[in-house]
CSV table of C-alpha atoms and ligand atoms in Angstrom, one decimal:
chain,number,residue,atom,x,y,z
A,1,UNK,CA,-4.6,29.2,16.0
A,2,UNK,CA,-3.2,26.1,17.4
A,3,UNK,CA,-1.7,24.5,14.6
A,4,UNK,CA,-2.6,20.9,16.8
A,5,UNK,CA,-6.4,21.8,16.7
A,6,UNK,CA,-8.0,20.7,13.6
A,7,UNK,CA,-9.7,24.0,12.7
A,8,UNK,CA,-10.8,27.0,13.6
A,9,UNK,CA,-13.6,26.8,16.6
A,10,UNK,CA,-17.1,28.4,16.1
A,11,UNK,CA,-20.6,28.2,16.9
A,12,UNK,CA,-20.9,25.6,13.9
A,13,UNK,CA,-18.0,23.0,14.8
A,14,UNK,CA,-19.1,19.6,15.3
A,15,UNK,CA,-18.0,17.6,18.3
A,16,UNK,CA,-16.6,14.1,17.7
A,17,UNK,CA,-14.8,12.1,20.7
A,18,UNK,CA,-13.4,8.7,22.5
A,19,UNK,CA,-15.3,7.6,25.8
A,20,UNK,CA,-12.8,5.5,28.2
A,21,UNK,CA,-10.8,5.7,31.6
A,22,UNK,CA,-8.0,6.1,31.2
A,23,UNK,CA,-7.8,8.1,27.7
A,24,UNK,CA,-4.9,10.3,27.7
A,25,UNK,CA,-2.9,8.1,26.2
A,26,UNK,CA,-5.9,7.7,23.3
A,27,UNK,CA,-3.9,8.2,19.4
A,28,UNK,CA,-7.5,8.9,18.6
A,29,UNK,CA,-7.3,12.2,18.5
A,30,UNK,CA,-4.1,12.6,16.6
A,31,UNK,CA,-5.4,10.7,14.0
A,32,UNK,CA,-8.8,12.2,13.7
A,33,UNK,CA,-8.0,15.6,13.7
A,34,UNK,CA,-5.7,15.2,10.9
A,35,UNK,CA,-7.7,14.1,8.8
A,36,UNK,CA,-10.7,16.5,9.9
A,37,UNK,CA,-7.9,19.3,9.2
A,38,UNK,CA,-6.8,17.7,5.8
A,39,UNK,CA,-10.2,17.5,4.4
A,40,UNK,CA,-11.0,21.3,5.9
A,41,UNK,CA,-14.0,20.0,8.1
A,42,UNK,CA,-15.3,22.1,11.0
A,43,UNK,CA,-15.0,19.0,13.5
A,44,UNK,CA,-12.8,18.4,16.2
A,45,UNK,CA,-12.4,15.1,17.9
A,46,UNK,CA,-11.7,15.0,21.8
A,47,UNK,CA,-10.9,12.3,24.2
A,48,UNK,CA,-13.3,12.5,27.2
A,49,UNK,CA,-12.5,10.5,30.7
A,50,UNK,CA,-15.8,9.1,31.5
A,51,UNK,CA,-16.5,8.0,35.4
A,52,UNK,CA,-17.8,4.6,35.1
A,53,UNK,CA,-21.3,4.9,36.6
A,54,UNK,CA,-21.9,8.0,34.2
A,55,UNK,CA,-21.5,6.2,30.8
A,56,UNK,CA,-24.9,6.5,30.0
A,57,UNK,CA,-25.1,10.2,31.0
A,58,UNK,CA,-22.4,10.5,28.7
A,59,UNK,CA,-24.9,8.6,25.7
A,60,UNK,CA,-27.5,11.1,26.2
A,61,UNK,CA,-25.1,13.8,24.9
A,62,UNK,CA,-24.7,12.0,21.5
A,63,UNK,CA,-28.1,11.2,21.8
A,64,UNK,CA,-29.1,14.8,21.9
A,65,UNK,CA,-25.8,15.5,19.4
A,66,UNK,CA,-23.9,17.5,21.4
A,67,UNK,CA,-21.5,14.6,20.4
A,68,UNK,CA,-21.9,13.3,16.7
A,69,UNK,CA,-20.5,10.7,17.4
A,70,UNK,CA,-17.7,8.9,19.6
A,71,UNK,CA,-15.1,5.5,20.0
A,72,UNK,CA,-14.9,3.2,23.0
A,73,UNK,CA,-12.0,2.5,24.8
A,74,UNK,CA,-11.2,0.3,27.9
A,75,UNK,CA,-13.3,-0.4,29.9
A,76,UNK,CA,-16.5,0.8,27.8
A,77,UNK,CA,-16.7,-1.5,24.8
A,78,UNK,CA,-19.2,-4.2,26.5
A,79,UNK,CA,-21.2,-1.8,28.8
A,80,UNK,CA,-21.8,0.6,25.6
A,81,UNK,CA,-24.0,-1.9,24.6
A,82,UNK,CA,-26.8,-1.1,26.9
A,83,UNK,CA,-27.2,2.7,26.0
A,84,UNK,CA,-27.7,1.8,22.3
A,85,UNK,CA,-30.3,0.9,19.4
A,86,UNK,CA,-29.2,-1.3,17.1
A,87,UNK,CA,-26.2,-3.6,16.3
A,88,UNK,CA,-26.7,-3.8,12.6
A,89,UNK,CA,-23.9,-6.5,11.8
A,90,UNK,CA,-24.3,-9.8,12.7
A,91,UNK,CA,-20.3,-10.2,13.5
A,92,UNK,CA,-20.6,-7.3,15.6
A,93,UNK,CA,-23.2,-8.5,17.8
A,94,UNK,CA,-21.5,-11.9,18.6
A,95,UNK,CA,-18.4,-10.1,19.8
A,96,UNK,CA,-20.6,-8.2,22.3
A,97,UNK,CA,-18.7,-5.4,22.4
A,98,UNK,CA,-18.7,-2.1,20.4
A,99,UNK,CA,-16.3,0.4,20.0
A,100,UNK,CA,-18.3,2.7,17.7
A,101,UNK,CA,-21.2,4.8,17.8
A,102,UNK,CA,-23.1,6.5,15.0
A,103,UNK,CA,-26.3,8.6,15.7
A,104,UNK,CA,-28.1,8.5,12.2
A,105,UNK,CA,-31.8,10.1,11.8
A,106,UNK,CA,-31.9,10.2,16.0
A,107,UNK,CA,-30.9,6.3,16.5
A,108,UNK,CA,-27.8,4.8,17.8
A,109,UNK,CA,-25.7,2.2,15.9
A,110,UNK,CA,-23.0,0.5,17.4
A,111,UNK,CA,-20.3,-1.3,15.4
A,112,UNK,CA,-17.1,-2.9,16.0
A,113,UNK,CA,-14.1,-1.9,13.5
A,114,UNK,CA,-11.5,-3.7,15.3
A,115,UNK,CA,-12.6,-6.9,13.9
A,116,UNK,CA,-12.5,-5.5,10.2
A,117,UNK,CA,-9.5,-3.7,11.1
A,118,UNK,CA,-7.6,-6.7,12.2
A,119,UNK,CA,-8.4,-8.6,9.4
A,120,UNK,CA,-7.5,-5.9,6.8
A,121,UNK,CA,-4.2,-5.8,8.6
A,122,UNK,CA,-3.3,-9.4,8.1
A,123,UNK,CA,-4.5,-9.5,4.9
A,124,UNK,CA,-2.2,-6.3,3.8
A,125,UNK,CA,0.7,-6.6,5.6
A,126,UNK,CA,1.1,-10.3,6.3
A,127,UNK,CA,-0.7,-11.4,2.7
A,128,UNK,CA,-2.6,-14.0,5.2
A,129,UNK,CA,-6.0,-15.6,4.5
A,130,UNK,CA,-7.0,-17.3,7.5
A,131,UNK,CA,-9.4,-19.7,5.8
A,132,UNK,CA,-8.5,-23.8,5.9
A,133,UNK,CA,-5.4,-22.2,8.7
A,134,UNK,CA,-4.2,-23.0,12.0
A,135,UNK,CA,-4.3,-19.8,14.1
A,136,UNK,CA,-2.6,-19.5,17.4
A,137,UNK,CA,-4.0,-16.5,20.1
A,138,UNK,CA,-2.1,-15.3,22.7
A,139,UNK,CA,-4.4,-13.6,25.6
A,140,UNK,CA,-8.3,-14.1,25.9
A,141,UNK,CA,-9.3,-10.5,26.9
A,142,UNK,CA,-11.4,-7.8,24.4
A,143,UNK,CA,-8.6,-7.3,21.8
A,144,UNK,CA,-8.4,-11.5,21.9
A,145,UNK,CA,-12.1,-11.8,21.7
A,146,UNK,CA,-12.2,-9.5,18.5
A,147,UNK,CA,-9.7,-11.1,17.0
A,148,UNK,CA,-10.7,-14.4,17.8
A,149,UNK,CA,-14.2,-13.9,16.3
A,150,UNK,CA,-12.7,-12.4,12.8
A,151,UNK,CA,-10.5,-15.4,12.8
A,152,UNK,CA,-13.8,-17.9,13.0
A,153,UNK,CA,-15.8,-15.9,10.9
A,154,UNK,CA,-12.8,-16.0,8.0
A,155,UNK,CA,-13.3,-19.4,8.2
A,156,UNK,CA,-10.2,-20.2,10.1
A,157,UNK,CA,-9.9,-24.1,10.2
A,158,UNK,CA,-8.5,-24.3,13.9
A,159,UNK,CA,-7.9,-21.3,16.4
A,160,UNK,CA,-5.8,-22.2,19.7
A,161,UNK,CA,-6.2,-20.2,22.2
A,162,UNK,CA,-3.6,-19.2,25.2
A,163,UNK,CA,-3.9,-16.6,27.9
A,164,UNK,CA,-2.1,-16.4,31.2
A,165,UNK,CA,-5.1,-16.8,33.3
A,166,UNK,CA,-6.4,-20.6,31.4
A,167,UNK,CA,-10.3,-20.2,33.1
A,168,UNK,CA,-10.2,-17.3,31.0
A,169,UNK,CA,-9.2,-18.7,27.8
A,170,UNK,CA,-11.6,-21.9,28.2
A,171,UNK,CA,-14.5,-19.6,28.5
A,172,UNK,CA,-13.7,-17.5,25.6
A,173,UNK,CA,-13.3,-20.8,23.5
A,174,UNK,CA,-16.5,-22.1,25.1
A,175,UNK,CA,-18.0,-19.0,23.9
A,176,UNK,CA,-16.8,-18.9,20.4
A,177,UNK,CA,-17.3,-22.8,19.9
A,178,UNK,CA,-21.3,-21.9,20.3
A,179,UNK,CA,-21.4,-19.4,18.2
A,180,UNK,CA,-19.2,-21.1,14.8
A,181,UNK,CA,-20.5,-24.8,16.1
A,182,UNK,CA,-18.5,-26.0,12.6
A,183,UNK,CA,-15.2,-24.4,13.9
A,184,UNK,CA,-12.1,-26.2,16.1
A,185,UNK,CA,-11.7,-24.0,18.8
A,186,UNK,CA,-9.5,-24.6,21.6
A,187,UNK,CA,-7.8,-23.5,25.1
A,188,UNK,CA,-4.5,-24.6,25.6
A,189,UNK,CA,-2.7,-24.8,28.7
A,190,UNK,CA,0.9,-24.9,27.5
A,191,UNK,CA,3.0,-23.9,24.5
A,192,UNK,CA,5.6,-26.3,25.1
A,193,UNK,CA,4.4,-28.6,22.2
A,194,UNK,CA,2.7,-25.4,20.2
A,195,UNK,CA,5.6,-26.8,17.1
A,196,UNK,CA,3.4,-29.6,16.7
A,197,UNK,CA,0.5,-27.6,15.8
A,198,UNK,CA,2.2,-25.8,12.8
A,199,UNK,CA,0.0,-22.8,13.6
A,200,UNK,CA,0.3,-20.9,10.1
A,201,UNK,CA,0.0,-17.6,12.2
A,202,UNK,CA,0.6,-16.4,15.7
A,203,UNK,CA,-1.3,-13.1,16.6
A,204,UNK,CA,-0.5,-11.3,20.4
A,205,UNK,CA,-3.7,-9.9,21.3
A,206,UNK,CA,-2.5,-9.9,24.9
A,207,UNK,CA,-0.8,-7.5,26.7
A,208,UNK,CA,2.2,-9.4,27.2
A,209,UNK,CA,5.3,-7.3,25.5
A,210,UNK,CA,3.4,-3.5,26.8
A,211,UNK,CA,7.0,-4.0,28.7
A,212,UNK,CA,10.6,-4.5,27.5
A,213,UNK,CA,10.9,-7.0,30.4
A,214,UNK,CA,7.8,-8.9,29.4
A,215,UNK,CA,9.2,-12.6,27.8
A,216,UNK,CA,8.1,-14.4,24.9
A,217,UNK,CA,6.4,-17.1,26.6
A,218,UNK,CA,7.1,-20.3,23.9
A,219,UNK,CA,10.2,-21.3,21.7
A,220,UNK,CA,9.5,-19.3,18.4
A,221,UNK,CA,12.5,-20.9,16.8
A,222,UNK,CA,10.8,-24.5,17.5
A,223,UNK,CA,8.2,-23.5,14.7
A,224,UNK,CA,9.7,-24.6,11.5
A,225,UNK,CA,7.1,-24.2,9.4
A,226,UNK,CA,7.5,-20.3,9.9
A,227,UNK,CA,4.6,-18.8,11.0
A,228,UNK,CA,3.4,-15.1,10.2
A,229,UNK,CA,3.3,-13.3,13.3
A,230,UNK,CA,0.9,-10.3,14.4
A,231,UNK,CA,1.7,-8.4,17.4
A,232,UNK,CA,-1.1,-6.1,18.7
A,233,UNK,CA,1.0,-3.6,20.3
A,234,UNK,CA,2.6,-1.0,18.8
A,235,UNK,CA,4.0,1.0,21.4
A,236,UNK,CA,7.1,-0.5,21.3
A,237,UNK,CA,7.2,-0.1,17.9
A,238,UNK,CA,9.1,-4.2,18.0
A,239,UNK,CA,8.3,-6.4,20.9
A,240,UNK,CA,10.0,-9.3,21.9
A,241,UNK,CA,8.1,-11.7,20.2
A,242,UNK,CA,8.3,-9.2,16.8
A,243,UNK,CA,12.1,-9.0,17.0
A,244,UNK,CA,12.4,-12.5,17.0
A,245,UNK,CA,9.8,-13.2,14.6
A,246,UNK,CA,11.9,-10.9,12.0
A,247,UNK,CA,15.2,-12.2,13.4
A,248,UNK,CA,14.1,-15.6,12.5
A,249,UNK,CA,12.7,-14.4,9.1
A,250,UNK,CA,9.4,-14.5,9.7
A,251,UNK,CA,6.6,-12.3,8.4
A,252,UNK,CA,6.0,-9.8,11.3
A,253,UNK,CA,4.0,-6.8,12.1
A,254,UNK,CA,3.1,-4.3,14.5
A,255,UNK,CA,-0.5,-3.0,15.4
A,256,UNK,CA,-0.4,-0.1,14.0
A,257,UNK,CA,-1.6,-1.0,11.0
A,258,UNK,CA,-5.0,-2.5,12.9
A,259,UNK,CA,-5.1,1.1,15.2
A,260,UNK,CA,-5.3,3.1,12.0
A,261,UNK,CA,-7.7,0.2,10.1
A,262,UNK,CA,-10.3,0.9,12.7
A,263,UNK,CA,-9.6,4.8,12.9
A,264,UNK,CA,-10.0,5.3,9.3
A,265,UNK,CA,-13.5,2.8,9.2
A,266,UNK,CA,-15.1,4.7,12.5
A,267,UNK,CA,-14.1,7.8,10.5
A,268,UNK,CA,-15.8,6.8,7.3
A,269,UNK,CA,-19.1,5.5,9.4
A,270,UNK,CA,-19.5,8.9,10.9
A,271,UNK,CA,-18.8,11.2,7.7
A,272,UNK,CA,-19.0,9.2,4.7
A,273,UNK,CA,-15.8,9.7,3.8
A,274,UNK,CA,-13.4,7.2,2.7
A,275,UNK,CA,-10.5,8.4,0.2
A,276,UNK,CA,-7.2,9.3,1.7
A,277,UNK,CA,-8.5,8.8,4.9
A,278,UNK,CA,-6.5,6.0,6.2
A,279,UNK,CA,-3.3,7.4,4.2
A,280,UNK,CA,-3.5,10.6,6.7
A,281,UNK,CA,-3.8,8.6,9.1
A,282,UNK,CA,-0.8,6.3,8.7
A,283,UNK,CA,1.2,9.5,7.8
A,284,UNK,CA,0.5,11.2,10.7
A,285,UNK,CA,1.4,8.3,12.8
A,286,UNK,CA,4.9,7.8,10.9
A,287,UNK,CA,5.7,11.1,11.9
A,288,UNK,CA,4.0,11.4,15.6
A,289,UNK,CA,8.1,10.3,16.4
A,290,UNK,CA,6.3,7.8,19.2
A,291,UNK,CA,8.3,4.9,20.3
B,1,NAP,P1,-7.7,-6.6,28.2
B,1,NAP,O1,-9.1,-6.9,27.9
B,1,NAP,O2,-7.3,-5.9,29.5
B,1,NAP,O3,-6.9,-8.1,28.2
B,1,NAP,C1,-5.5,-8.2,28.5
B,1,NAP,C2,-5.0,-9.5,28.1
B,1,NAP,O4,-3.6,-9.5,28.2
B,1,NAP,C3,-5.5,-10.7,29.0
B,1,NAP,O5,-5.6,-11.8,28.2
B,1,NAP,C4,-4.4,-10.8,30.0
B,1,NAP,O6,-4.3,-12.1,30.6
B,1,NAP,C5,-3.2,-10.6,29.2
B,1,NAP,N1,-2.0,-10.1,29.9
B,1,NAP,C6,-1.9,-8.9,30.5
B,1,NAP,N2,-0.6,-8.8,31.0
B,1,NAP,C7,0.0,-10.0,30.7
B,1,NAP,C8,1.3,-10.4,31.0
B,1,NAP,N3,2.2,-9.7,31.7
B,1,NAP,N4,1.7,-11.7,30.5
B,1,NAP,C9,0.8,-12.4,29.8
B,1,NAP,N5,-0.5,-12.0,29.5
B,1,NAP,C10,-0.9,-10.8,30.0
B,1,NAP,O7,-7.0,-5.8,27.1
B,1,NAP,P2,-7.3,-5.8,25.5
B,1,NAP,O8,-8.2,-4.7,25.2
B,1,NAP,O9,-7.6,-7.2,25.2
B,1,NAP,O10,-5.8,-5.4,24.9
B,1,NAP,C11,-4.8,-6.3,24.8
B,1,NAP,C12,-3.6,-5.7,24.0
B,1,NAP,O11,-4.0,-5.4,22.7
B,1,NAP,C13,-3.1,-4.4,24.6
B,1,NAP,O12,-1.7,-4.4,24.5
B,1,NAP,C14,-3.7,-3.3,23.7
B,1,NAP,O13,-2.9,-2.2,23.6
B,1,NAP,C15,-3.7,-4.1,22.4
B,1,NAP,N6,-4.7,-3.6,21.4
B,1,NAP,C16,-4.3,-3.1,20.2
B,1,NAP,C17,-5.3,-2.7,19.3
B,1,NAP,C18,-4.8,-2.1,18.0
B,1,NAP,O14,-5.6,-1.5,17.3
B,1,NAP,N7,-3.6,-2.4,17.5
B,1,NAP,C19,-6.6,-2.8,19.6
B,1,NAP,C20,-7.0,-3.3,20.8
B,1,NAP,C21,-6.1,-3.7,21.7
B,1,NAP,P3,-5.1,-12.5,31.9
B,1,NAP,O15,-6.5,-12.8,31.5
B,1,NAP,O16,-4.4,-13.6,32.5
B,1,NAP,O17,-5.1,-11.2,32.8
């Protein structure tokens, strides 16, 4: 047997999965089948490359439970949401985007566990409470928009919002603003004066740092009220804006605490089960040797 496939294959294995395009590079799988193999399920968990106009085929097979049940990945998140039944958290259907769906008693849920996962990250390796804070977003695409919308729902006192492309940003803070009317939520076009702001936590949820060569685009050092900072990414392990924040002796971490976060819940929606699950997880990761 393939000691990388969870178990051993028969007519009774269950089929679990990741719809997007590209996938390959998914962790999904790694992390799913370990656990599957730990707790000595008959489930394997694949990653399937889905052609864009064929999403919906592709939700009549976990309609019809070929596939229990699957993640979304770019660029499916948003367009998942018309081959479903119910959104049945409020949180989730203000996002407007899913990346998880459940087929219970023959109807589909959708739910969102990066918002949950996020927040569980900050809260467990930062120690940060966003409530009554200043919160400063870098990038205004679906990660941003996630994050964004846990950061208003936490009660968050003021959330500024950056993003290379500033139309972009504006709408998403046009967007949020309507739906948490009692929230300050803003675009910003520059960081030059961000110090002035004292944001009490920065979080990257753009894709700015992917490459060694991408800069940190504001004066970290200017911040002396030393802000907590989240980076998103986690392949590099440390971006530019993480090696500074750690050099400077900030509170910094990577996303792979938020990867596994959402793992573990989409996991726990589909089977119940909850103990150890995110432990595997993070082990697995720690020795996966990526960089
Ligand atoms: P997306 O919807 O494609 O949005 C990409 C965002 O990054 C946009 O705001 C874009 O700005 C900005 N951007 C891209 N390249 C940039 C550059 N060179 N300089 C400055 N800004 C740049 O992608 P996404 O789903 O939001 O993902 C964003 C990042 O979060 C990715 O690195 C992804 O891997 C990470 N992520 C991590 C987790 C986790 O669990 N840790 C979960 C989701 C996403 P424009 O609008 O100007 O193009």
């Amino acid at each position: 047997m393939n000691p990388k496939i969870s178990t051993l294959i028969d007519s009774s294995t269950q089929v679990y999965g990741v719809f997007g395009n590209p996938v390959s590079h998914s962790l999904s799988p790694l992390l799913h089948n370990a656990v599957f193999k730990e707790l000595g399920m008959n489930c394997i968990y694949l990653a399937f490359e889905i052609q864009e106009q064929t999403l919906g085929i592709a939700f009549e097979g976990i309609r019809s439970k070929i596939v229990r049940g699957v993640n979304l990945t770019i660029p499916f998140k948003e367009e998942a949401l018309n081959f479903i039944d119910e959104i049945p958290e409020d949180i989730d259907r203000g996002v407007g985007a899913i990346n998880t769906v459940v087929n219970k008693d023959d109807k589909l849920f959708g739910y969102n566990t990066d918002v949950p996962g996020f927040l569980q990250a900050i809260t467990n390796e930062l120690e940060f409470k966003p409530a009554g804070k200043t919160v400063l977003v870098l990038g205004a695409g679906g990660a941003a928009r996630a994050v964004a919308f846990a950061l208003a729902y936490s009660n968050a006192e003021r959330i500024l919002l950056s993003n290379r492309n500033f139309d972009r940003a504006v709408g998403l803070a046009e967007y949020l603003a309507d739906y948490f009317p009692e929230s300050d939520i803003e675009a910003i076009a520059s960081l030059d004066n961000i110090a002035k702001e004292k944001p009490a936590l920065i979080v990257n949820a753009s894709a700015c740092g992917l490459k060694g060569s991408d800069p940190v685009s504001f004066d970290l050092k200017a911040l002396n009220n030393a802000p907590s900072v989240y980076d998103l990414i986690y392949s590099p392990k440390e971006t530019k804006l993480l090696k500074e924040a750690k050099s400077l002796g900030f509170k910094a971490a990577n996303g792979l605490g938020m990867l596994v976060n959402q793992a573990a819940l989409s996991f726990t929606l589909w089977t119940g089960k909850k103990e150890g699950v995110r432990e595997k997880m993070l082990e697995v990761l720690k020795n996966a040797n990526h960089n």
